[in-house]
Structures are given as C-alpha cells and as structure tokens.
mmCIF file of C-alpha atoms in Angstrom:
data_model
loop_
_atom_site.group_PDB
_atom_site.id
_atom_site.type_symbol
_atom_site.label_atom_id
_atom_site.label_comp_id
_atom_site.label_asym_id
_atom_site.label_seq_id
_atom_site.Cartn_x
_atom_site.Cartn_y
_atom_site.Cartn_z
ATOM 1 C CA MET A 1 5.869 9.215 -5.600
ATOM 2 C CA ASN A 2 3.801 8.538 -2.524
ATOM 3 C CA ASN A 3 2.178 5.141 -2.271
ATOM 4 C CA LEU A 4 -0.029 4.209 0.575
ATOM 5 C CA ILE A 5 -2.200 1.769 2.363
ATOM 6 C CA MET A 6 -5.368 3.237 3.816
ATOM 7 C CA LEU A 7 -8.605 2.066 5.289
ATOM 8 C CA ASN A 8 -11.767 2.326 3.256
ATOM 9 C CA PHE A 9 -13.213 5.103 5.415
ATOM 10 C CA SER A 10 -16.107 7.350 4.526
ATOM 11 C CA VAL A 11 -14.469 10.762 4.923
ATOM 12 C CA PRO A 12 -17.596 12.918 5.212
ATOM 13 C CA LYS A 13 -18.673 11.020 8.346
ATOM 14 C CA PHE A 14 -15.361 11.867 9.976
ATOM 15 C CA LYS A 15 -15.681 15.550 9.085
ATOM 16 C CA LEU A 16 -18.848 15.712 11.135
ATOM 17 C CA LEU A 17 -16.936 14.422 14.142
ATOM 18 C CA TYR A 18 -14.197 17.046 14.138
ATOM 19 C CA ALA A 19 -15.524 19.379 16.811
ATOM 20 C CA THR A 20 -15.967 16.618 19.370
ATOM 21 C CA VAL A 21 -13.221 14.232 18.347
ATOM 22 C CA LEU A 22 -10.275 16.596 18.050
ATOM 23 C CA LEU A 23 -11.108 18.502 21.195
ATOM 24 C CA SER A 24 -11.737 15.239 23.017
ATOM 25 C CA ILE A 25 -8.268 14.057 22.102
ATOM 26 C CA LEU A 26 -6.591 17.090 23.533
ATOM 27 C CA PHE A 27 -8.792 17.824 26.524
ATOM 28 C CA SER A 28 -8.847 14.268 27.826
ATOM 29 C CA CYS A 29 -5.290 13.264 26.967
ATOM 30 C CA LYS A 30 -3.324 12.394 30.096
ATOM 31 C CA LYS A 31 0.070 10.937 30.837
ATOM 32 C CA ASN A 32 0.648 7.605 29.161
ATOM 33 C CA LYS A 33 3.393 5.014 29.015
ATOM 34 C CA LEU A 34 5.222 6.923 26.292
ATOM 35 C CA GLU A 35 5.244 10.316 28.012
ATOM 36 C CA ASP A 36 6.310 11.550 31.436
ATOM 37 C CA GLU A 37 4.838 15.002 30.969
ATOM 38 C CA PRO A 38 1.568 16.583 29.896
ATOM 39 C CA VAL A 39 1.224 15.833 26.192
ATOM 40 C CA SER A 40 -0.022 19.184 24.925
ATOM 41 C CA PRO A 41 -1.835 22.356 25.976
ATOM 42 C CA LYS A 42 -5.566 21.985 26.505
ATOM 43 C CA THR A 43 -6.438 25.181 24.670
ATOM 44 C CA GLY A 44 -5.474 26.787 21.403
ATOM 45 C CA THR A 45 -6.650 27.853 17.989
ATOM 46 C CA ARG A 46 -8.119 25.360 15.566
ATOM 47 C CA THR A 47 -4.836 25.282 13.644
ATOM 48 C CA GLU A 48 -2.802 24.766 16.829
ATOM 49 C CA LEU A 49 -5.024 21.872 17.864
ATOM 50 C CA THR A 50 -4.685 20.300 14.420
ATOM 51 C CA ILE A 51 -0.904 20.667 14.485
ATOM 52 C CA ASP A 52 -0.757 19.108 17.948
ATOM 53 C CA SER A 53 -3.056 16.274 16.890
ATOM 54 C CA LEU A 54 -0.795 15.313 14.002
ATOM 55 C CA TYR A 55 2.108 14.905 16.426
ATOM 56 C CA LEU A 56 -0.009 13.060 19.028
ATOM 57 C CA TYR A 57 -1.199 10.494 16.515
ATOM 58 C CA ALA A 58 2.325 10.040 15.137
ATOM 59 C CA LYS A 59 3.622 9.393 18.652
ATOM 60 C CA GLU A 60 1.380 6.335 18.922
ATOM 61 C CA VAL A 61 0.637 5.210 15.359
ATOM 62 C CA TYR A 62 3.763 5.966 13.304
ATOM 63 C CA LEU A 63 5.767 2.831 12.483
ATOM 64 C CA TRP A 64 8.976 4.381 13.818
ATOM 65 C CA ASN A 65 7.411 6.186 16.794
ATOM 66 C CA ASP A 66 10.300 5.044 19.005
ATOM 67 C CA ALA A 67 12.502 7.650 17.306
ATOM 68 C CA LEU A 68 10.174 10.605 17.894
ATOM 69 C CA PRO A 69 11.025 13.183 20.582
ATOM 70 C CA ASN A 70 8.585 14.071 23.334
ATOM 71 C CA TYR A 71 6.100 16.894 22.911
ATOM 72 C CA SER A 72 8.182 19.585 24.651
ATOM 73 C CA SER A 73 11.242 18.837 22.532
ATOM 74 C CA PHE A 74 9.318 18.713 19.276
ATOM 75 C CA ASP A 75 7.164 21.738 20.235
ATOM 76 C CA PRO A 76 4.869 21.412 17.196
ATOM 77 C CA ARG A 77 2.535 24.375 17.559
ATOM 78 C CA ASN A 78 5.330 26.895 18.059
ATOM 79 C CA LYS A 79 7.350 25.389 15.223
ATOM 80 C CA TYR A 80 4.601 25.261 12.588
ATOM 81 C CA ASN A 81 1.828 27.638 13.636
ATOM 82 C CA ASN A 82 3.301 30.599 11.738
ATOM 83 C CA ILE A 83 3.551 28.708 8.437
ATOM 84 C CA THR A 84 0.756 29.565 6.030
ATOM 85 C CA PRO A 85 -1.419 28.275 4.598
ATOM 86 C CA GLU A 86 -2.312 25.678 7.212
ATOM 87 C CA ASN A 87 -1.931 22.859 4.688
ATOM 88 C CA ASN A 88 1.733 23.760 4.204
ATOM 89 C CA ALA A 89 2.318 23.836 7.956
ATOM 90 C CA LEU A 90 0.992 20.297 8.331
ATOM 91 C CA LYS A 91 2.968 19.018 5.353
ATOM 92 C CA LYS A 92 6.156 20.474 6.828
ATOM 93 C CA GLU A 93 5.358 18.913 10.217
ATOM 94 C CA LEU A 94 4.690 15.520 8.645
ATOM 95 C CA PHE A 95 7.950 15.694 6.691
ATOM 96 C CA ASP A 96 9.914 16.515 9.857
ATOM 97 C CA ILE A 97 8.244 13.674 11.780
ATOM 98 C CA ALA A 98 9.253 11.287 9.001
ATOM 99 C CA GLN A 99 12.946 12.211 9.153
ATOM 100 C CA PHE A 100 13.808 10.974 12.661
ATOM 101 C CA LYS A 101 14.228 7.249 12.060
ATOM 102 C CA ILE A 102 17.517 6.457 10.301
ATOM 103 C CA ASN A 103 18.053 3.492 7.999
ATOM 104 C CA GLU A 104 21.421 2.163 9.139
ATOM 105 C CA SER A 105 22.201 0.691 5.724
ATOM 106 C CA THR A 106 21.965 4.103 4.032
ATOM 107 C CA LYS A 107 22.587 6.423 7.017
ATOM 108 C CA LEU A 108 19.593 8.410 5.789
ATOM 109 C CA PRO A 109 16.027 8.603 7.116
ATOM 110 C CA TYR A 110 13.753 5.828 5.879
ATOM 111 C CA GLU A 111 11.484 8.507 4.404
ATOM 112 C CA PHE A 112 14.219 10.773 3.043
ATOM 113 C CA THR A 113 13.651 12.592 -0.246
ATOM 114 C CA ASN A 114 15.198 15.590 -1.911
ATOM 115 C CA TYR A 115 11.911 17.342 -2.616
ATOM 116 C CA GLY A 116 10.605 18.244 0.838
ATOM 117 C CA SER A 117 7.928 15.590 1.338
ATOM 118 C CA PRO A 118 8.267 12.131 2.890
ATOM 119 C CA LYS A 119 8.928 9.152 0.641
ATOM 120 C CA TYR A 120 5.829 7.369 1.945
ATOM 121 C CA SER A 121 3.730 9.394 4.393
ATOM 122 C CA TYR A 122 1.463 12.139 3.162
ATOM 123 C CA LEU A 123 -1.740 14.018 3.853
ATOM 124 C CA GLU A 124 -4.613 15.248 1.760
ATOM 125 C CA GLU A 125 -7.267 17.849 2.364
ATOM 126 C CA THR A 126 -10.689 16.281 2.139
ATOM 127 C CA SER A 127 -12.756 19.349 1.387
ATOM 128 C CA LYS A 128 -15.995 19.092 -0.557
ATOM 129 C CA GLU A 129 -14.211 20.493 -3.582
ATOM 130 C CA SER A 130 -11.413 17.926 -3.472
ATOM 131 C CA LEU A 131 -13.883 15.097 -2.940
ATOM 132 C CA LYS A 132 -15.856 16.258 -5.944
ATOM 133 C CA ALA A 133 -12.712 16.477 -8.076
ATOM 134 C CA THR A 134 -11.628 13.015 -6.992
ATOM 135 C CA SER A 135 -14.999 11.488 -7.771
ATOM 136 C CA ASN A 136 -14.837 12.894 -11.298
ATOM 137 C CA THR A 137 -11.304 11.630 -11.937
ATOM 138 C CA LYS A 138 -11.629 8.272 -13.650
ATOM 139 C CA LYS A 139 -8.997 6.230 -15.373
ATOM 140 C CA ILE A 140 -9.146 2.832 -16.996
ATOM 141 C CA ASN A 141 -7.449 -0.197 -15.563
ATOM 142 C CA LYS A 142 -6.304 -2.371 -18.456
ATOM 143 C CA ILE A 143 -5.506 -6.041 -18.350
ATOM 144 C CA HIS A 144 -3.364 -7.138 -21.284
ATOM 145 C CA VAL A 145 -2.967 -10.854 -21.903
ATOM 146 C CA SER A 146 -1.131 -12.890 -24.549
ATOM 147 C CA HIS A 147 0.145 -16.437 -24.945
ATOM 148 C CA ILE A 148 3.357 -17.673 -26.529
ATOM 149 C CA HIS A 149 3.795 -21.459 -26.522
ATOM 150 C CA LYS A 150 3.957 -22.407 -22.788
ATOM 151 C CA LEU A 151 4.306 -18.793 -21.659
ATOM 152 C CA SER A 152 1.371 -16.606 -20.622
ATOM 153 C CA TYR A 153 1.802 -12.867 -20.266
ATOM 154 C CA LEU A 154 -0.386 -10.570 -18.168
ATOM 155 C CA ALA A 155 -0.012 -6.813 -17.754
ATOM 156 C CA ILE A 156 -2.055 -5.143 -15.039
ATOM 157 C CA HIS A 157 -1.661 -1.414 -14.473
ATOM 158 C CA SER A 158 -3.175 -1.015 -11.001
ATOM 159 C CA PHE A 159 -4.992 -2.838 -8.219
ATOM 160 C CA PRO A 160 -8.447 -1.256 -7.863
ATOM 161 C CA GLN A 161 -11.001 -2.477 -5.344
ATOM 162 C CA LEU A 162 -11.465 -6.181 -5.852
ATOM 163 C CA ASN A 163 -15.159 -5.996 -6.661
ATOM 164 C CA SER A 164 -14.413 -3.729 -9.636
ATOM 165 C CA ILE A 165 -11.960 -6.107 -11.299
ATOM 166 C CA LYS A 166 -12.629 -9.590 -9.902
ATOM 167 C CA ALA A 167 -14.749 -10.722 -12.845
ATOM 168 C CA ASP A 168 -12.063 -9.606 -15.298
ATOM 169 C CA LEU A 169 -9.334 -11.394 -13.338
ATOM 170 C CA ASP A 170 -11.396 -14.575 -13.126
ATOM 171 C CA GLU A 171 -12.066 -14.523 -16.864
ATOM 172 C CA THR A 172 -8.417 -13.784 -17.665
ATOM 173 C CA PHE A 173 -7.106 -16.637 -15.524
ATOM 174 C CA SER A 174 -9.662 -19.043 -16.924
ATOM 175 C CA GLU A 175 -8.179 -18.200 -20.311
ATOM 176 C CA ILE A 176 -4.609 -18.536 -19.008
ATOM 177 C CA SER A 177 -5.366 -21.845 -17.314
ATOM 178 C CA ALA A 178 -6.682 -23.263 -20.597
ATOM 179 C CA GLN A 179 -3.237 -22.625 -22.126
ATOM 180 C CA ASN A 180 -1.574 -24.762 -19.406
ATOM 181 C CA PRO A 181 1.512 -22.478 -19.238
ATOM 182 C CA SER A 182 4.693 -23.422 -17.428
ATOM 183 C CA THR A 183 5.880 -19.788 -17.358
ATOM 184 C CA LEU A 184 3.862 -16.820 -16.131
ATOM 185 C CA VAL A 185 4.959 -13.246 -16.844
ATOM 186 C CA ILE A 186 3.288 -10.479 -14.804
ATOM 187 C CA ASP A 187 4.008 -7.016 -16.173
ATOM 188 C CA LEU A 188 3.927 -4.462 -13.337
ATOM 189 C CA ARG A 189 5.999 -1.712 -14.955
ATOM 190 C CA TYR A 190 3.116 0.793 -14.693
ATOM 191 C CA ASN A 191 1.558 -0.584 -11.513
ATOM 192 C CA SER A 192 2.223 1.696 -8.547
ATOM 193 C CA GLY A 193 -0.158 -0.149 -6.252
ATOM 194 C CA GLY A 194 -3.760 -0.241 -5.121
ATOM 195 C CA TYR A 195 -5.786 -2.400 -2.779
ATOM 196 C CA ILE A 196 -3.952 -5.179 -0.963
ATOM 197 C CA GLU A 197 -6.996 -7.462 -1.234
ATOM 198 C CA THR A 198 -6.754 -7.284 -5.042
ATOM 199 C CA ALA A 199 -3.026 -8.058 -5.123
ATOM 200 C CA GLU A 200 -3.714 -10.953 -2.741
ATOM 201 C CA TYR A 201 -6.519 -12.252 -4.951
ATOM 202 C CA LEU A 202 -4.193 -12.161 -7.956
ATOM 203 C CA ALA A 203 -1.602 -14.095 -5.923
ATOM 204 C CA ASN A 204 -4.210 -16.756 -5.197
ATOM 205 C CA LEU A 205 -5.069 -17.021 -8.891
ATOM 206 C CA MET A 206 -1.378 -17.443 -9.743
ATOM 207 C CA ALA A 207 -0.480 -19.862 -6.944
ATOM 208 C CA PRO A 208 -0.763 -23.645 -7.219
ATOM 209 C CA SER A 209 -3.089 -25.338 -4.749
ATOM 210 C CA TYR A 210 -0.176 -26.900 -2.839
ATOM 211 C CA LEU A 211 0.491 -23.451 -1.369
ATOM 212 C CA ASN A 212 -2.901 -23.425 0.365
ATOM 213 C CA GLY A 213 -2.491 -22.492 4.022
ATOM 214 C CA LYS A 214 1.030 -21.148 3.610
ATOM 215 C CA VAL A 215 1.814 -17.530 4.525
ATOM 216 C CA ILE A 216 1.495 -14.916 1.784
ATOM 217 C CA TYR A 217 2.505 -11.918 3.920
ATOM 218 C CA SER A 218 2.001 -10.269 7.293
ATOM 219 C CA GLU A 219 1.453 -6.687 8.410
ATOM 220 C CA ASN A 220 3.626 -5.730 11.386
ATOM 221 C CA PHE A 221 2.680 -2.697 13.488
ATOM 222 C CA ASN A 222 4.733 -0.864 16.107
ATOM 223 C CA GLN A 223 4.786 -2.103 19.696
ATOM 224 C CA THR A 224 2.462 0.650 20.896
ATOM 225 C CA LEU A 225 -0.268 -0.601 18.581
ATOM 226 C CA GLN A 226 0.442 -4.289 19.154
ATOM 227 C CA SER A 227 0.268 -3.866 22.929
ATOM 228 C CA GLY A 228 -3.005 -1.922 22.747
ATOM 229 C CA ASN A 229 -1.520 1.312 24.100
ATOM 230 C CA ALA A 230 -2.556 3.626 21.264
ATOM 231 C CA LYS A 231 -5.392 5.088 23.300
ATOM 232 C CA ILE A 232 -5.788 8.076 21.015
ATOM 233 C CA LEU A 233 -7.323 5.788 18.378
ATOM 234 C CA LYS A 234 -10.521 5.599 20.406
ATOM 235 C CA ASN A 235 -11.333 8.905 18.697
ATOM 236 C CA GLN A 236 -11.259 7.297 15.236
ATOM 237 C CA PRO A 237 -14.460 5.341 14.489
ATOM 238 C CA TYR A 238 -14.089 1.898 12.972
ATOM 239 C CA LEU A 239 -16.050 1.477 9.750
ATOM 240 C CA ASP A 240 -16.774 -1.691 7.830
ATOM 241 C CA ASN A 241 -15.984 -2.163 4.128
ATOM 242 C CA ASN A 242 -19.193 -0.338 3.203
ATOM 243 C CA GLY A 243 -18.335 2.709 5.304
ATOM 244 C CA ASN A 244 -20.824 1.878 8.073
ATOM 245 C CA TYR A 245 -20.277 2.157 11.813
ATOM 246 C CA VAL A 246 -19.869 -1.097 13.732
ATOM 247 C CA ASN A 247 -21.178 -1.758 17.247
ATOM 248 C CA ILE A 248 -19.467 -4.027 19.771
ATOM 249 C CA ASP A 249 -20.409 -4.626 23.414
ATOM 250 C CA GLY A 250 -23.221 -2.108 23.144
ATOM 251 C CA ARG A 251 -21.030 0.740 21.892
ATOM 252 C CA GLN A 252 -19.569 2.066 18.677
ATOM 253 C CA ALA A 253 -16.317 0.336 17.704
ATOM 254 C CA THR A 254 -13.220 2.482 17.249
ATOM 255 C CA MET A 255 -9.800 1.985 15.722
ATOM 256 C CA ALA A 256 -8.526 1.248 19.238
ATOM 257 C CA ASP A 257 -10.528 -1.998 19.045
ATOM 258 C CA VAL A 258 -8.586 -3.294 16.046
ATOM 259 C CA ASP A 259 -6.345 -6.338 16.399
ATOM 260 C CA TYR A 260 -2.862 -5.012 15.557
ATOM 261 C CA SER A 261 -1.037 -8.223 16.510
ATOM 262 C CA GLU A 262 1.182 -9.973 13.968
ATOM 263 C CA LYS A 263 -0.940 -13.116 14.268
ATOM 264 C CA GLY A 264 -4.113 -11.160 13.587
ATOM 265 C CA ASN A 265 -2.605 -9.575 10.491
ATOM 266 C CA THR A 266 -1.034 -12.594 8.814
ATOM 267 C CA TYR A 267 -2.633 -13.730 5.556
ATOM 268 C CA PHE A 268 -2.479 -17.163 3.944
ATOM 269 C CA PHE A 269 -2.807 -18.579 0.452
ATOM 270 C CA LYS A 270 -6.301 -19.721 -0.511
ATOM 271 C CA LYS A 271 -6.243 -20.975 -4.081
ATOM 272 C CA GLN A 272 -8.568 -19.335 -6.594
ATOM 273 C CA GLY A 273 -9.228 -20.577 -10.113
ATOM 274 C CA THR A 274 -7.810 -23.648 -11.838
ATOM 275 C CA LEU A 275 -4.289 -22.617 -12.881
ATOM 276 C CA GLU A 276 -1.850 -25.276 -11.570
ATOM 277 C CA SER A 277 0.842 -25.583 -14.226
ATOM 278 C CA VAL A 278 3.146 -22.636 -13.503
ATOM 279 C CA LYS A 279 6.781 -23.445 -12.736
ATOM 280 C CA ASN A 280 8.477 -20.114 -13.555
ATOM 281 C CA ILE A 281 7.351 -16.602 -12.587
ATOM 282 C CA TYR A 282 8.824 -13.432 -14.058
ATOM 283 C CA PHE A 283 7.849 -9.891 -13.108
ATOM 284 C CA ILE A 284 8.505 -6.921 -15.393
ATOM 285 C CA THR A 285 9.287 -3.921 -13.186
ATOM 286 C CA SER A 286 10.249 -0.251 -13.229
ATOM 287 C CA GLY A 287 10.787 2.600 -10.782
ATOM 288 C CA THR A 288 6.999 2.974 -10.776
ATOM 289 C CA THR A 289 6.450 -0.579 -9.537
ATOM 290 C CA ALA A 290 5.555 -0.083 -5.878
ATOM 291 C CA SER A 291 3.490 -1.014 -2.853
ATOM 292 C CA ALA A 292 0.969 -3.757 -3.657
ATOM 293 C CA SER A 293 3.009 -4.681 -6.738
ATOM 294 C CA GLU A 294 6.114 -5.186 -4.607
ATOM 295 C CA LEU A 295 4.030 -7.125 -2.082
ATOM 296 C CA LEU A 296 2.951 -9.481 -4.889
ATOM 297 C CA ILE A 297 6.580 -10.053 -5.911
ATOM 298 C CA SER A 298 7.743 -10.539 -2.327
ATOM 299 C CA ALA A 299 4.941 -13.024 -1.616
ATOM 300 C CA PHE A 300 6.227 -15.492 -4.207
ATOM 301 C CA LYS A 301 9.939 -15.242 -3.399
ATOM 302 C CA PRO A 302 9.849 -17.952 -0.692
ATOM 303 C CA TYR A 303 8.109 -20.412 -3.015
ATOM 304 C CA PHE A 304 9.351 -19.788 -6.578
ATOM 305 C CA ASN A 305 12.578 -18.846 -8.286
ATOM 306 C CA VAL A 306 11.156 -15.406 -9.021
ATOM 307 C CA LYS A 307 12.983 -13.236 -11.546
ATOM 308 C CA LEU A 308 12.597 -9.498 -12.104
ATOM 309 C CA VAL A 309 13.169 -7.998 -15.529
ATOM 310 C CA GLY A 310 13.459 -4.303 -16.363
ATOM 311 C CA GLN A 311 14.442 -1.672 -13.792
ATOM 312 C CA LYS A 312 14.662 -1.461 -9.994
ATOM 313 C CA THR A 313 11.330 -1.072 -8.205
ATOM 314 C CA TYR A 314 10.333 1.947 -6.115
ATOM 315 C CA GLY A 315 10.909 0.394 -2.676
ATOM 316 C CA LYS A 316 7.941 0.576 -0.307
ATOM 317 C CA PRO A 317 7.538 -2.239 2.223
ATOM 318 C CA VAL A 318 5.399 -0.104 4.552
ATOM 319 C CA GLY A 319 1.678 0.440 4.847
ATOM 320 C CA PHE A 320 -0.832 2.910 6.224
ATOM 321 C CA PHE A 321 -4.292 3.465 7.526
ATOM 322 C CA ALA A 322 -6.013 6.829 7.429
ATOM 323 C CA ILE A 323 -6.085 9.181 10.408
ATOM 324 C CA ASN A 324 -8.790 11.809 10.000
ATOM 325 C CA ILE A 325 -8.252 15.176 11.696
ATOM 326 C CA ASP A 326 -10.618 18.017 10.899
ATOM 327 C CA LYS A 327 -10.588 18.322 7.084
ATOM 328 C CA TYR A 328 -7.421 16.260 6.599
ATOM 329 C CA SER A 329 -6.729 12.596 6.052
ATOM 330 C CA ILE A 330 -3.234 11.749 7.283
ATOM 331 C CA TYR A 331 -1.317 8.699 6.084
ATOM 332 C CA MET A 332 1.678 7.922 8.277
ATOM 333 C CA SER A 333 3.786 4.805 7.719
ATOM 334 C CA SER A 334 2.163 2.407 10.148
ATOM 335 C CA PHE A 335 3.263 -1.161 9.428
ATOM 336 C CA LEU A 336 5.849 -3.283 7.653
ATOM 337 C CA ILE A 337 4.906 -5.798 4.984
ATOM 338 C CA LYS A 338 6.803 -9.072 5.518
ATOM 339 C CA ASN A 339 6.728 -12.212 3.415
ATOM 340 C CA ALA A 340 6.707 -15.817 4.672
ATOM 341 C CA THR A 341 10.419 -15.686 5.528
ATOM 342 C CA GLY A 342 10.057 -12.352 7.324
ATOM 343 C CA TRP A 343 11.777 -10.432 4.521
ATOM 344 C CA PHE A 344 10.870 -6.762 4.134
ATOM 345 C CA ASP A 345 14.116 -4.900 3.498
ATOM 346 C CA TYR A 346 13.513 -3.461 0.057
ATOM 347 C CA PHE A 347 13.307 0.184 1.095
ATOM 348 C CA ASN A 348 15.693 1.018 -1.738
ATOM 349 C CA GLY A 349 13.807 -1.085 -4.259
ATOM 350 C CA MET A 350 14.157 -4.599 -5.635
ATOM 351 C CA GLU A 351 16.971 -4.988 -8.144
ATOM 352 C CA PRO A 352 16.169 -6.718 -11.451
ATOM 353 C CA HIS A 353 17.820 -10.015 -12.306
ATOM 354 C CA ILE A 354 17.809 -8.949 -15.946
ATOM 355 C CA THR A 355 18.268 -5.225 -16.517
ATOM 356 C CA VAL A 356 16.461 -3.881 -19.562
ATOM 357 C CA THR A 357 16.132 -0.309 -20.802
ATOM 358 C CA LEU A 358 12.400 0.217 -20.871
ATOM 359 C CA PRO A 359 10.928 1.550 -24.125
ATOM 360 C CA SER A 360 8.745 4.639 -23.845
ATOM 361 C CA LYS A 361 5.896 3.080 -25.825
ATOM 362 C CA PRO A 362 6.132 -0.701 -25.477
ATOM 363 C CA ASN A 363 3.926 -2.993 -27.501
ATOM 364 C CA LEU A 364 2.733 -4.949 -24.484
ATOM 365 C CA GLY A 365 2.586 -8.701 -25.025
ATOM 366 C CA ASP A 366 4.672 -8.633 -28.198
ATOM 367 C CA PRO A 367 7.480 -11.231 -28.008
ATOM 368 C CA GLN A 368 9.787 -8.643 -29.604
ATOM 369 C CA GLU A 369 9.125 -6.115 -26.809
ATOM 370 C CA PRO A 370 12.524 -5.789 -25.022
ATOM 371 C CA CYS A 371 11.450 -7.109 -21.603
ATOM 372 C CA LEU A 372 9.414 -10.019 -22.901
ATOM 373 C CA LYS A 373 12.118 -10.825 -25.448
ATOM 374 C CA SER A 374 14.682 -10.958 -22.617
ATOM 375 C CA ILE A 375 12.466 -13.332 -20.658
ATOM 376 C CA ILE A 376 12.030 -15.617 -23.659
ATOM 377 C CA SER A 377 15.793 -15.673 -24.127
ATOM 378 C CA ASP A 378 16.321 -16.471 -20.446
ATOM 379 C CA LEU A 379 14.122 -19.557 -20.492
ATOM 380 C CA ALA A 380 15.687 -22.952 -21.005
ATOM 381 C CA THR A 381 13.188 -23.628 -23.790
ATOM 382 C CA SER A 382 13.880 -20.284 -25.414
ATOM 383 C CA ALA A 383 14.459 -21.648 -28.929
ATOM 384 C CA LYS A 384 11.099 -23.405 -28.916
ATOM 385 C CA ILE A 385 9.307 -20.362 -27.548
ATOM 386 C CA MET A 386 11.025 -17.981 -29.959
ATOM 387 C CA LYS A 387 9.802 -20.110 -32.846
ATOM 388 C CA ALA A 388 6.286 -20.148 -31.450
ATOM 389 C CA GLY A 389 6.548 -16.434 -30.814
ATOM 390 C CA ASN A 390 6.499 -15.746 -34.540
ATOM 391 C CA LYS A 391 2.930 -16.978 -34.577
ATOM 392 C CA LEU A 392 1.130 -16.254 -31.333
ATOM 393 C CA LEU A 393 -1.434 -18.708 -30.108
ATOM 394 C CA LYS A 394 -3.942 -15.919 -29.647
ATOM 395 C CA GLU A 395 -4.857 -13.273 -32.226
ATOM 396 C CA PRO A 396 -4.639 -10.408 -31.709
ATOM 397 C CA PHE A 397 -1.775 -10.854 -29.279
ATOM 398 C CA ILE A 398 -3.250 -8.283 -26.885
ATOM 399 C CA SER A 399 -6.780 -8.369 -25.555
ATOM 400 C CA GLU A 400 -7.860 -5.617 -23.185
ATOM 401 C CA LYS A 401 -10.380 -6.034 -20.409
ATOM 402 C CA ASN A 402 -11.281 -2.640 -19.008
ATOM 403 C CA SER A 403 -12.528 -1.890 -15.514
ATOM 404 C CA SER A 404 -13.496 1.624 -14.458
ATOM 405 C CA LEU A 405 -12.028 2.732 -11.158
ATOM 406 C CA ILE A 406 -11.311 5.882 -9.231
ATOM 407 C CA LEU A 407 -7.623 6.696 -8.910
ATOM 408 C CA LYS A 408 -6.008 9.633 -7.201
ATOM 409 C CA ASP A 409 -2.901 11.261 -8.577
ATOM 410 C CA LYS A 410 -0.654 9.142 -6.348
ATOM 411 C CA GLY A 411 -0.090 5.400 -6.512
ATOM 412 C CA LEU A 412 -2.044 3.723 -3.746
ATOM 413 C CA LEU A 413 -1.679 0.705 -1.499
ATOM 414 C CA LEU A 414 -4.905 0.382 0.427
ATOM 415 C CA GLU A 415 -5.850 -1.966 3.259
ATOM 416 C CA ASN A 416 -9.574 -2.180 3.904
ATOM 417 C CA ARG A 417 -9.692 -5.345 5.998
ATOM 418 C CA LEU A 418 -8.299 -4.524 9.449
ATOM 419 C CA ARG A 419 -10.140 -6.701 11.904
ATOM 420 C CA LEU A 420 -11.525 -6.106 15.377
ATOM 421 C CA LYS A 421 -10.153 -8.046 18.321
ATOM 422 C CA ASN A 422 -12.017 -11.231 19.141
#
C-alpha cells in the first residue's frame, strides 16, 4: 500500500513546462548550503536529466534528506541509466533514496518493504493515456450510519475532496446530532485515506465546541524547506485549489514561495454542525486504515479517551506534495503529521485496544457485527445498549449516502491547502 498527500495540481500544465523547467534546474543549479561540489552534469540525455532531477529534488524536499549522500556518492545517472524501461529506473532510484534513513526503534529504514517499492513514496506516469484511464475510474464513497440507544455509528470508506461529500457529511451529522449520542463510533476499516481537508472537516463535525481554537494537527517539513533553502522548488509553479497560476509581487508564484514553517502549517479546531453530546469515541480499524484516517484518530487522542477496535492500522504519519518532472509526478515523503501533543510515532501502525478478527463481509452498523458488538460490550452502559440494540432506533439500520469521486488504485492522503508566505 502506498498512501500519499499531494497538492491539487493540474498535471497537463506541468507537462508543458518540462523542456524549460527541467533544463533550467540542471543548467542553473549551483553550489548550495547542502553541497560542496557541483550538483550534477549540465548535459545529458532526457532520461539522464530526469534521473538526476529526481535525486536533486529529494536532496532538498525529502523528509529525511539529511541521510542522503551527495551527488557524487549516489551517482544516479550511472547507477540507473541502463535500467529499462525508464519508469523502472526511476522507481528503483526512488526506492533506494527511501532506504537511507533508519528508524532506530526497528533498525530498518522508515520506508522499508519486502516488495521493492517504498512504504510511502511513489511515482506515477502522467501520460495522456493514464490520465484518461484515471478519469474514467470511478468508485462510490459510502457513508453508513445507524443509531443504537445513545450510540451513533458512522462508516466512511474514503476522504474525497470536501466539496464532493460535504453536503452528505452535514446531513449525516445533523441526523446524528438529533440522536444526542454520548458514544460515537467511526468505522475506518476500509478507509485508506484521501484529502486532509475532508478528514479535518469530519473532525470539526465530531468535536465539541469547547475544542475551538485548540490544535488538531501540524505538518512538519525538513529544515531545508523550513529555512527557505529549497531553491529548486522555484521550478515548480504554485497553483491554487482550482489549478490556476497565482501571481505575487508581479511574478508567477512557485512552490519556493510556500510557507513551510511549523507555525504556518498548524491547523486548529473550528466547530462545524451542532453535535455536542459525545463523551466516548471509538474507531474501528484494520491494516487498511491509513493516512488521513490515522490523522483523524491521532487528532482526538489528546482530548478524548480514544479506543481502537479491530486490527492494527497501516502506519503512515508522513505526507507529500507532488513534484512534477517531465511526464512523472513524484511523491516523496515530505512532512510529518503531529497531533497537539507532538505525537507522530506510529510508523508501525496504531495498536487496537480491543483486538477483533475482522469478518470478510461485515454487516456494517449491525450491533451483532463483531467490532460493534465488542464496543457495545466495552461500554459501561452495555446492558442498556444491548437491549436497545435488539430494536434499532432507525430502520433500516443502515442508510447509504453516495458521493461519486475519482480514486486511484492506491489509498491517498492529499493536501491541497499549502499557503504562500505572507
């Protein structure tokens, strides 16, 4: 599984910039604070330039860039230029880049896997054919909701762009609020991520108003980005949420103009909806639960006695933004997600408080479904809820609100709100 955070870029616009942008990177690149030698040759084939560019961006943008060797030691074009096709060469290079930083708790790389691709970072080829295939790949995001006495259950299978699901979430939480529940169960067993803004909006629907102004989470970039020394990003245009170029100071804004400081990337609760009654929060999780889903869980840990039920989560406290090189979009781990207490160390997943063997075809929202049944049993008022569970307050016990969205074949964690410096 690869889950990611990426900016909401319009890829075709970047493709048009390849000839000038990529060559500009390499021809104008001089010594910087991270290097004491020329960064790369100024000439080469298109493939060699692309291979070099992947390394050059990683050296400044990758979360763990402090562990990367210099250009001469890594020697990217000689190491990968003979691997064909080109796509495989870049995937191998990206995997090798992702294996340098070691997690001291495991003695393995943070992005270690047994199948030859990084745990988090990845790249995709944005050809016209792949864009067409992606645009025709539609799945349905389903919201399942049921109510059992003072317990409300919500299953959400992904976090699409907020504007595609906001109305459904608002309607669902209006319904939940009317039930005045003391316990909220969020089923994330199938939710491998999506847009951060949507997970944040859900958090604001769940949260009581007394949390207003308190930290939900922060995005923490490497020191090169925070100090404004990632000069190579001037070759990546900054686009707004609609995919349009932005002008500042009489010129086109670039990704080098983004505020990468911790202060500039800290987000706070801003209550949405009318739900105020929740005292207990349970999350149903699995090995598929990742990225924005884990962010949602982490966000509430400082404020509630959060309990996880099911299986250990995937483990992805890192995020990305897209780097566009020629026909490729590259997603390198670029920042840590921290909650209000600064906690982020769930690289190996979050362990459940109540371990449950997950059924292959669960009847979501049914009080006899193993995970929900375990939650009911765990509550202090379990006897009362079990009795009420025999006759649900809402018939049928599952209502589905469907929102069409485009999903790729990997779980996503997307950030489309990076802000320019003031």
